[in-house]
Amino acid sequence: MTEREVVTLALGNYASLVAAQWANGTTVYDRAHNTLYTERRRCAVRGSVMNDQQNQMMMSSDFVRVPRLVLLDAPHSTRLKRTRHVVSDNACQDVGSEHEVDDVDENSDGCGLEEERIGKNIYTRSAAERSGAASTGEQHFNNIAYDEESSGQQDATPPLFRDPEATKTSSFSERQSSFRKIKKELFCEEDSLVPWWQYIHGGVCEDSLHVLHPLHRIAATSAGINEVPLLHNFGFGVTHLRSSVSGDVADVMNSIRRQLEDADSLQGLQCFVDSGSAFGGAACNIMEELWEDAGPKTPVTFFSCFQPLPEEILAQHSDVDFADRRRDEACLNRLLATTSLSRHDSSVYIPLELKQWHDSFAAALATDANSVAALSWLQNDVATAQLIATVADSALYGTRDKGFLDSSSEHGPAFYMQDWQATIRPIKHLRVAAALVSIPMWVHDARCPRGDLWEFLERHPLLQTRPESNGGCFVPLTHTLTHGPQTDAGRVLGHAVTLRGAGQLSDLTYPRQEALLRYALPLRSGNYLPLVTENSYPISSTFPHDFVLPKELLLSGALQGIDAGSHIVSTYDSVSMLKSIADESQKILRHRRHLHESSYGMDYDEWKEALEEVLGMRDDYHHPGDEDYGGDGDDD
């Protein structure tokens, strides 16, 4: 099979973080081939800081490999929180002047880095950029303490965070003056007060990284309110984050069109979206234009991220302003994302509900008390983004490579995205897919020294969400699976599984294809697409040290990759998720619809249509042939 291009799109702050981790986790094979990467002049790539002499010396053939990646984030969507001292070259006229500002705390869905990362360290540009060297295809993330000795060697030093206990508090008048100055800087998209902008800056084309500028004028004129940030609002994204209204979105579409022109034979797009926000609405508009330009049969896979609300907002008697409205918005955003992003026949919609992950992983690790206690990585945005990147990369790995280690073996894609989509969504009106992950996947087990593939498959049964003795499991990332595939309520309609690293095992019991067919027999579905690779998922320089494996093992550098499994499933068991969305939305729209009509730009008939659509989706998945489902079909 010949290579065909796949373009990656990330919409939102958290989605951009996922995309960066995804790009960092691509293989050497990927960077040398055209499915995920393309060539650009070194001077057009972010991180390629050059002086005039270097530019004159640069030859026309000086190219670097960069991912086919387009990003849109909103780094200015922050709020001031806690006093901190900053040294800034451009905050005052005096170079190196010192003033107090508050910590930056992300105030939109998908934001919120760890306190200690912001407090004791700085986010700054990579060593390659500081020295003038170009990045070579990997987005660099540096979380390092400020070194005064090396600061003088930098051509442009960004503002630096200092420990507030190390300096004295200035007078009230000085604080007020500094506050006014820093308020102006806060909305500069390249301000280093914004960690998200500092995260993704190297190895990406200059025309592929876009910033959604502040929307206060739109908020004041369209919604008539500005007490709640409208970036939380899916409907606001549908109404205003479109090319005809927002120049930033128009720039994104132009970048996508350039990617389409650069592709000889496009397979499709994979899209990471902060769907619980206005970026979900932007995704609807962007995809509508994409299908007009590239054709309605172009496959698009949505990895739809829903981050949980902060605990202070979820509290029943919250002191946070408009906490009730934020809780309502979280539910209504899910309603609109579920209906809008899954509506097109060429889309695969995979919702990733991060708030459920703790329970899912705790259940999977219930036999290991130490592992359950180590689930603190679920509070780390970098770690959860890495998990989504691993699942997405593994799920679609076959679209570019078969995963052989032997260079003499036949490489190239194992299947195309159209084939994968037809497997995951065999029936067009069944529009939601579920994702499960097995990480780490213990391919080489001392208790099974033969290294037989079939023995490994028996230890890792599909849809097994709790480990049995000496076995592994797949952790659900979308919703809990309460019914087995042998029942009507849990029937599997189609599924694709990728096992990274298991290809090194021997075929001692059955030939490989027969073993893989037998592996899927309990799911009783004819729509099945398996892939077993010899190579593992690479551990990049930004792989979190507190993620899944012991920190000491990751820091040792002994591991170059991690074995992981990704299982994407279309199943009637998704009805429980759809039912909860429908029930919660129905309750909100019945009692508080008037509070959201203006901000969402939707009238009574439009809300009614959206609710009826998700109720119809619920009915499509509802199969009460199993006795456990008795009575759930009539909720109107």
XYZ file of C-alpha atoms in Angstrom:
636
model
C 0.000 0.000 0.000
C 1.271 3.451 -0.884
C 1.630 6.278 1.599
C -1.252 8.722 1.968
C -1.177 11.840 4.099
C -2.894 12.407 7.448
C -3.310 15.969 8.763
C -3.598 16.653 12.497
C -5.696 19.509 13.868
C -5.764 20.669 17.511
C -8.368 23.138 18.759
C -8.038 24.398 22.322
C -5.402 24.782 25.010
C -5.567 21.237 26.312
C -5.942 19.829 22.793
C -2.763 21.663 21.787
C -0.994 20.028 24.706
C -2.230 16.633 23.494
C -1.046 17.414 19.973
C 2.416 18.360 21.237
C 2.715 15.098 23.152
C 1.444 13.239 20.107
C 4.046 14.859 17.829
C 6.798 14.114 20.345
C 5.751 10.454 20.357
C 6.025 9.894 16.630
C 8.688 7.456 15.502
C 11.852 7.911 13.467
C 10.039 6.129 10.648
C 7.248 8.710 10.791
C 9.650 11.639 10.583
C 11.321 10.130 7.529
C 8.075 9.512 5.628
C 5.313 11.691 4.283
C 2.169 10.384 5.969
C 2.479 12.569 9.061
C 5.419 14.818 8.138
C 6.388 17.172 5.357
C 9.361 19.387 4.497
C 9.635 23.089 5.209
C 12.434 25.602 4.961
C 14.299 25.928 8.205
C 13.591 29.646 8.437
C 9.815 28.988 8.337
C 9.843 26.697 11.365
C 9.249 27.934 14.897
C 12.346 27.516 17.018
C 14.629 28.330 14.093
C 16.075 31.520 15.576
C 18.759 32.812 13.210
C 20.718 35.994 12.887
C 21.233 37.852 9.618
C 24.528 36.135 8.898
C 22.965 32.711 9.320
C 20.094 33.667 7.028
C 22.538 34.758 4.337
C 24.476 31.512 4.638
C 21.370 29.339 4.532
C 21.074 27.435 1.276
C 17.831 27.030 -0.611
C 17.998 23.283 0.023
C 18.101 23.712 3.796
C 14.875 21.947 4.811
C 13.615 20.323 7.984
C 10.876 17.773 8.580
C 7.804 19.079 10.395
C 4.482 17.429 11.268
C 1.374 18.100 9.209
C -0.108 19.906 12.157
C -2.385 22.933 12.617
C -3.124 24.330 16.083
C -5.456 26.938 17.532
C -5.333 27.824 21.221
C -6.212 30.736 23.475
C -3.278 31.346 25.825
C -4.768 34.626 27.042
C -7.758 32.846 28.622
C -6.303 33.216 32.099
C -7.131 34.892 35.373
C -4.887 36.526 37.955
C -4.641 34.510 41.117
C -1.767 34.949 43.558
C 0.949 37.565 43.962
C 4.269 36.716 42.391
C 7.303 38.797 41.451
C 8.325 39.073 37.837
C 11.426 40.382 36.140
C 10.501 41.708 32.737
C 12.372 43.494 29.995
C 9.264 45.054 28.525
C 7.087 45.609 31.580
C 8.753 48.913 32.419
C 11.086 51.236 30.625
C 13.921 50.246 32.921
C 15.398 46.929 31.826
C 15.179 44.281 34.507
C 12.602 46.188 36.530
C 10.797 44.195 39.136
C 7.069 44.253 39.808
C 4.390 42.112 41.308
C 1.774 40.211 39.359
C -0.547 37.406 40.166
C -0.026 33.833 39.151
C -1.649 32.766 35.950
C -4.354 30.223 36.442
C -6.105 28.786 33.421
C -9.788 29.672 33.523
C -11.045 27.725 30.570
C -11.780 24.061 30.076
C -8.641 22.068 29.552
C -6.369 24.371 31.514
C -4.625 24.293 34.839
C -1.055 23.177 35.245
C 0.366 22.045 38.545
C 0.999 24.729 41.159
C 4.514 23.566 41.815
C 5.442 23.698 38.137
C 4.477 27.358 37.933
C 5.772 28.317 41.364
C 9.330 27.054 41.392
C 10.160 26.847 37.705
C 9.749 28.814 34.531
C 8.532 27.885 31.106
C 11.077 29.155 28.632
C 12.296 28.452 25.190
C 14.297 25.352 24.426
C 18.074 25.187 24.492
C 18.073 24.720 20.744
C 16.205 27.987 20.269
C 18.350 29.935 22.761
C 21.512 28.855 20.994
C 20.103 29.605 17.563
C 19.896 25.985 16.496
C 16.803 24.791 14.705
C 14.390 22.277 16.078
C 14.228 19.057 14.076
C 10.658 17.934 14.288
C 9.966 17.618 18.015
C 8.168 20.232 20.054
C 10.391 21.042 23.018
C 9.067 21.568 26.515
C 11.490 22.881 29.097
C 10.603 23.073 32.765
C 13.837 24.328 34.306
C 14.895 26.521 37.196
C 16.147 29.974 36.286
C 19.932 30.153 36.138
C 21.257 33.682 36.636
C 24.666 32.816 35.212
C 23.235 31.749 31.874
C 20.585 34.459 31.665
C 23.015 37.025 30.354
C 23.833 34.822 27.384
C 20.272 34.844 26.099
C 19.452 37.223 23.294
C 15.906 37.764 24.532
C 15.093 36.850 28.086
C 11.363 36.339 28.748
C 9.752 37.454 31.996
C 10.753 35.167 34.830
C 8.844 33.900 37.823
C 10.538 34.195 41.182
C 9.653 32.708 44.515
C 7.487 35.322 46.291
C 9.124 34.516 49.629
C 12.492 35.594 48.248
C 11.526 39.219 47.756
C 9.860 41.903 49.831
C 6.377 43.187 49.224
C 6.240 46.524 47.452
C 3.994 49.378 48.460
C 0.344 49.516 47.525
C 0.897 52.266 44.940
C 3.683 50.296 43.280
C 1.476 47.229 43.122
C -1.335 49.206 41.513
C 1.026 50.642 38.909
C 2.512 47.235 38.181
C -0.927 45.696 37.954
C -1.963 48.142 35.242
C 1.172 47.374 33.252
C 0.934 43.618 33.564
C -2.768 43.706 32.684
C -1.795 45.090 29.296
C 0.803 42.367 28.845
C -1.515 39.554 29.875
C -3.280 39.641 26.545
C -0.146 39.442 24.457
C -0.261 35.973 22.968
C 3.513 35.518 23.193
C 3.786 36.648 26.810
C 5.653 34.069 28.877
C 3.080 34.512 31.623
C 1.124 32.054 29.493
C 2.608 28.568 29.834
C 0.557 27.175 26.933
C 2.241 29.406 24.401
C 5.659 28.417 25.727
C 4.817 24.715 25.452
C 4.289 24.575 21.707
C 6.784 26.733 19.925
C 9.459 24.597 18.264
C 9.354 22.265 15.299
C 6.044 23.650 13.981
C 5.574 25.795 10.893
C 5.054 29.453 11.662
C 1.831 29.446 9.661
C 0.486 26.397 11.510
C 0.284 27.834 15.027
C -2.624 30.203 15.610
C -3.898 32.144 18.590
C -7.502 33.025 19.317
C -7.280 36.645 20.383
C -9.436 38.093 23.177
C -13.120 38.191 22.324
C -14.371 40.883 24.689
C -15.780 43.078 21.941
C -17.749 40.187 20.514
C -18.901 39.195 23.989
C -20.183 42.672 24.754
C -22.040 43.131 21.490
C -23.426 39.661 20.871
C -24.226 38.089 24.184
C -24.793 41.248 26.161
C -22.932 39.743 29.112
C -19.328 39.336 30.065
C -19.486 38.062 33.619
C -18.762 34.521 32.405
C -15.927 33.892 29.929
C -17.587 32.858 26.685
C -14.748 30.495 25.768
C -16.557 28.056 28.066
C -19.528 28.140 25.737
C -19.930 25.653 22.861
C -22.747 27.681 21.322
C -20.629 30.819 21.299
C -18.055 28.901 19.272
C -20.673 27.805 16.741
C -21.947 31.360 16.351
C -18.732 33.391 16.391
C -15.710 31.133 15.836
C -16.188 30.845 12.108
C -14.200 32.239 9.193
C -16.765 34.889 8.332
C -16.626 36.363 11.859
C -13.187 35.583 13.319
C -9.990 36.344 11.459
C -8.154 33.830 13.649
C -10.423 31.005 12.495
C -10.036 32.192 8.901
C -6.261 31.872 9.333
C -6.725 28.326 10.616
C -8.753 27.445 7.532
C -6.061 28.913 5.293
C -3.460 26.740 7.041
C -5.643 23.667 6.562
C -6.066 24.491 2.883
C -2.283 24.752 2.527
C -2.005 21.324 4.142
C -4.564 19.968 1.676
C -2.632 21.441 -1.240
C 0.607 19.956 0.078
C -0.922 16.461 0.299
C -0.773 14.318 -2.829
C -3.459 11.885 -1.662
C -5.107 12.785 1.629
C -6.346 9.973 3.873
C -8.153 12.190 6.332
C -7.761 14.227 9.509
C -7.343 13.416 13.146
C -8.664 16.200 15.331
C -7.997 16.829 19.030
C -10.700 19.149 20.394
C -11.518 20.797 23.708
C -15.144 19.926 23.081
C -16.405 21.210 26.416
C -15.753 24.785 25.307
C -16.153 27.206 22.422
C -13.443 25.288 20.563
C -15.952 22.480 20.058
C -18.201 24.913 18.224
C -15.221 26.120 16.210
C -14.522 22.506 15.220
C -18.037 22.216 13.774
C -17.524 25.290 11.605
C -14.019 24.330 10.499
C -15.058 20.802 9.565
C -18.022 22.125 7.597
C -15.639 24.188 5.477
C -13.179 21.302 5.234
C -15.777 18.927 3.826
C -16.750 21.590 1.292
C -13.127 21.925 0.153
C -11.852 18.341 0.432
C -15.091 16.493 -0.279
C -17.766 15.059 2.020
C -16.189 11.599 2.082
C -12.957 12.785 3.721
C -12.674 10.871 7.035
C -12.261 12.890 10.225
C -11.595 11.290 13.611
C -12.487 13.430 16.624
C -10.682 12.740 19.885
C -13.053 14.859 21.931
C -11.597 15.921 25.293
C -13.832 16.775 28.243
C -11.867 17.881 31.270
C -13.572 17.920 34.671
C -14.543 21.195 36.268
C -12.474 22.350 39.261
C -13.610 21.016 42.615
C -14.487 24.494 43.881
C -17.029 24.825 41.062
C -18.445 21.334 41.555
C -19.066 21.946 45.266
C -22.774 22.097 46.052
C -22.530 25.450 47.853
C -19.677 26.896 45.837
C -18.326 30.364 46.582
C -17.188 30.731 42.973
C -19.157 33.274 40.977
C -21.553 31.703 38.488
C -20.618 28.153 39.522
C -24.176 27.000 38.790
C -23.940 28.370 35.284
C -20.593 26.666 34.698
C -22.045 23.321 35.785
C -24.970 23.816 33.428
C -22.633 24.768 30.606
C -20.547 21.632 31.090
C -23.639 19.513 30.506
C -24.997 21.562 27.603
C -21.580 21.555 25.928
C -21.593 17.758 26.022
C -25.061 17.726 24.509
C -24.048 19.950 21.602
C -20.685 18.247 21.059
C -22.295 14.806 20.949
C -24.851 15.829 18.352
C -22.768 18.241 16.261
C -19.386 16.504 15.996
C -20.876 13.068 15.284
C -23.508 14.186 12.763
C -21.486 13.932 9.562
C -21.332 10.490 7.939
C -17.544 10.742 7.517
C -16.778 11.444 11.171
C -15.737 9.129 13.987
C -16.560 10.675 17.353
C -14.635 9.423 20.410
C -15.519 11.314 23.622
C -12.844 11.149 26.325
C -14.365 11.829 29.748
C -11.427 12.605 32.025
C -13.583 12.889 35.141
C -14.255 9.138 34.959
C -10.648 8.091 34.611
C -9.845 7.874 38.301
C -12.639 5.364 38.898
C -11.699 3.431 35.762
C -8.017 3.133 36.651
C -8.768 2.491 40.312
C -11.000 -0.433 39.316
C -8.348 -1.767 36.954
C -5.683 -1.548 39.668
C -7.849 -2.661 42.573
C -5.581 -5.629 43.213
C -2.545 -3.379 43.700
C -2.926 -0.891 46.561
C 0.368 0.818 45.725
C -0.715 1.428 42.135
C -4.057 2.867 43.210
C -2.248 5.273 45.530
C -0.011 6.325 42.630
C -2.894 7.668 40.527
C -1.827 11.219 41.319
C -0.682 11.522 37.702
C -4.362 11.914 36.804
C -4.117 15.443 38.258
C -1.267 16.274 35.876
C -2.426 17.755 32.564
C 0.801 16.722 30.858
C 0.284 13.093 31.907
C -3.375 12.887 30.902
C -2.527 14.559 27.588
C 0.197 11.957 27.101
C -2.340 9.176 27.641
C -4.703 10.586 25.011
C -1.784 11.037 22.629
C -0.755 7.416 23.174
C -4.276 6.121 22.544
C -4.762 8.236 19.423
C -1.332 7.449 18.005
C -1.776 3.721 18.569
C -5.362 3.623 17.286
C -4.388 5.144 13.935
C -0.868 3.744 13.774
C -1.764 1.403 10.930
C -2.574 4.333 8.663
C 1.146 4.951 8.177
C 3.148 1.868 9.210
C 2.923 -1.852 9.909
C 5.346 -1.486 12.811
C 8.212 -3.756 11.763
C 11.609 -3.439 13.421
C 13.458 -5.101 10.553
C 14.391 -2.495 7.969
C 14.270 -5.161 5.261
C 10.605 -5.847 5.968
C 7.888 -4.290 3.864
C 6.787 -1.052 5.485
C 3.956 1.230 4.550
C 0.417 1.523 5.899
C -1.459 -1.533 7.114
C -4.787 0.114 6.238
C -6.210 3.497 5.320
C -8.329 5.736 7.503
C -11.363 4.981 5.334
C -11.003 1.275 6.201
C -10.593 2.076 9.885
C -13.635 4.354 9.830
C -15.782 1.731 8.106
C -14.846 -0.728 10.854
C -15.546 1.629 13.754
C -18.749 3.066 12.300
C -20.310 0.297 10.196
C -23.819 1.742 10.669
C -24.033 5.465 9.944
C -26.706 6.317 12.503
C -24.610 4.790 15.310
C -22.372 7.781 15.779
C -20.372 7.315 19.008
C -17.306 5.151 19.627
C -15.683 4.154 22.914
C -11.949 4.097 23.658
C -10.061 1.704 25.933
C -6.361 1.541 26.725
C -3.952 -1.002 28.142
C -0.832 0.749 29.451
C 1.648 -0.517 30.345
C 0.926 -3.741 28.529
C 3.158 -6.467 29.938
C 4.208 -8.194 26.728
C 7.265 -9.876 28.195
C 6.202 -11.649 31.377
C 8.648 -13.781 33.356
C 5.760 -16.068 34.280
C 5.304 -16.913 30.579
C 8.854 -17.508 29.355
C 7.830 -19.070 26.035
C 6.986 -15.680 24.558
C 3.932 -17.009 22.746
C 1.552 -14.474 21.204
C -1.550 -16.541 21.971
C -0.624 -16.848 25.643
C -0.241 -13.081 25.772
C -3.617 -12.527 24.087
C -5.300 -14.855 26.566
C -3.879 -12.769 29.418
C -5.270 -9.537 27.875
C -8.866 -10.286 26.802
C -10.731 -7.574 24.925
C -13.337 -5.588 26.902
C -11.881 -6.979 30.133
C -11.891 -3.874 32.353
C -10.677 -5.576 35.533
C -7.549 -7.728 35.607
C -7.809 -11.383 36.437
C -5.006 -13.422 37.971
C -1.750 -13.005 36.040
C -3.550 -10.980 33.388
C -4.064 -7.484 32.077
C -7.074 -5.412 31.112
C -8.252 -2.499 28.997
C -9.252 0.618 30.923
C -12.311 2.474 29.532
C -11.697 6.156 28.790
C -15.150 7.048 27.439
C -17.689 5.402 29.739
C -18.050 2.314 31.883
C -18.934 -0.951 30.180
C -21.697 -2.620 32.146
C -22.883 -5.326 29.744
C -20.966 -8.125 28.095
C -20.743 -8.478 24.301
C -22.843 -11.663 24.509
C -25.913 -9.621 25.522
C -28.087 -7.453 23.290
C -27.378 -4.412 25.452
C -23.609 -4.833 25.123
C -23.391 -5.963 21.524
C -20.242 -4.881 19.666
C -20.886 -3.548 16.168
C -17.297 -2.950 15.138
C -13.890 -2.559 16.743
C -10.221 -1.992 15.981
C -7.363 -2.979 18.264
C -3.671 -2.083 18.088
C -1.134 -3.865 20.298
C 2.161 -1.958 20.301
C 5.152 -4.175 21.044
C 3.352 -7.533 20.972
C 4.580 -8.289 17.466
C 7.912 -9.500 18.840
C 6.234 -12.559 20.363
C 6.378 -15.893 18.575
C 3.503 -17.728 16.902
C 3.788 -20.993 18.813
C 0.153 -22.013 19.346
C -1.586 -20.579 16.276
C -0.490 -18.739 13.141
C -0.673 -14.991 13.693
C -3.812 -14.269 11.694
C -5.660 -17.184 13.260
C -4.603 -16.085 16.741
C -5.919 -12.573 16.112
C -9.223 -13.913 14.770
C -9.643 -16.190 17.777
C -8.793 -13.230 20.009
C -11.866 -11.334 18.809
C -14.333 -14.244 18.731
C -15.894 -13.429 22.160
C -16.958 -10.022 20.821
C -18.993 -11.683 18.060
C -18.524 -8.929 15.499
C -17.565 -9.300 11.869
C -16.247 -5.728 11.730
C -12.785 -6.166 13.198
C -9.440 -4.562 12.351
C -6.421 -5.819 14.351
C -2.824 -4.622 14.206
C 0.131 -6.034 16.131
C 3.389 -4.081 15.873
C 6.916 -5.064 16.763
C 7.852 -1.554 17.866
C 6.651 -0.043 21.128
C 5.290 3.436 21.739
C 8.355 5.749 21.967
C 9.202 7.489 25.235
C 9.949 11.074 24.227
C 11.807 13.808 26.081
C 8.461 15.180 27.318
C 7.100 11.852 28.553
C 5.890 12.517 32.145
C 8.080 11.005 34.830
C 5.167 10.246 37.156
C 3.105 8.527 34.478
C 2.161 4.818 34.630
C 5.676 3.454 35.195
C 7.949 3.962 38.225
C 9.696 7.321 38.102
C 13.090 5.731 38.756
C 12.699 3.494 35.714
C 11.765 6.362 33.416
C 14.557 8.613 34.704
C 17.152 5.881 34.250
C 16.859 6.132 30.488
C 16.833 2.353 30.199
C 13.460 2.364 28.452
C 13.161 3.611 24.894
C 9.517 2.649 24.526
C 6.468 1.372 26.354
C 4.150 -1.419 25.217
C 0.578 -0.194 24.929
C -2.746 -1.318 23.539
C -5.544 0.783 22.072
C -9.064 -0.557 21.520
C -11.717 1.570 19.769
C -15.203 0.047 19.940
C -18.666 0.748 18.604
C -21.082 -0.849 21.064
C -24.688 -0.582 22.198
C -23.263 -0.251 25.705
C -22.727 3.463 24.948
C -26.413 4.001 25.695
C -25.660 4.700 29.359
C -23.508 7.701 28.434
C -26.072 9.047 25.971
C -28.871 8.555 28.488
C -27.039 10.551 31.167
C -26.375 13.408 28.720
C -30.022 13.454 27.636
C -31.418 13.303 31.175
C -29.179 16.037 32.584
C -29.719 18.314 29.587
C -33.467 17.798 29.706
C -33.546 18.881 33.331
C -31.511 22.033 32.669
C -33.488 23.043 29.596
C -36.772 22.502 31.358
C -35.950 24.772 34.298
C -33.127 27.121 33.245
C -33.183 27.361 29.475
C -33.788 31.130 29.594
C -30.410 31.620 31.303
C -28.538 30.134 28.347
C -30.451 31.223 25.249
C -28.563 34.510 24.917
C -25.031 33.237 25.580
C -25.472 30.181 23.329
C -27.349 32.085 20.635
C -30.026 29.376 20.527
C -33.777 29.788 20.811
C -36.366 27.356 22.130
C -36.768 25.452 18.861
C -33.012 24.993 18.435
C -32.610 23.651 21.974
C -35.561 21.341 21.407
C -34.025 20.060 18.169
C -30.666 19.356 19.843
C -32.332 17.519 22.716
C -34.508 15.451 20.380
C -31.416 14.525 18.378
C -29.548 13.145 21.388
C -32.710 11.354 22.534
C -32.862 9.769 19.092
C -29.232 8.689 19.406
C -30.030 7.174 22.785
C -32.926 5.229 21.278
C -30.700 3.933 18.463
C -28.312 2.451 21.025
C -31.004 1.245 23.425
C -31.648 -2.487 23.070
C -33.760 -3.702 25.991
C -33.471 -7.357 25.044
C -31.232 -7.755 28.058
C -33.209 -7.899 31.308
C -30.859 -5.402 32.987
C -32.270 -2.682 30.721
C -35.928 -3.113 31.537
C -37.858 0.162 31.598
C -35.056 2.489 30.492
C -36.500 3.103 27.066
C -39.364 5.375 28.060
C -37.981 8.470 29.753
C -39.849 11.227 27.957
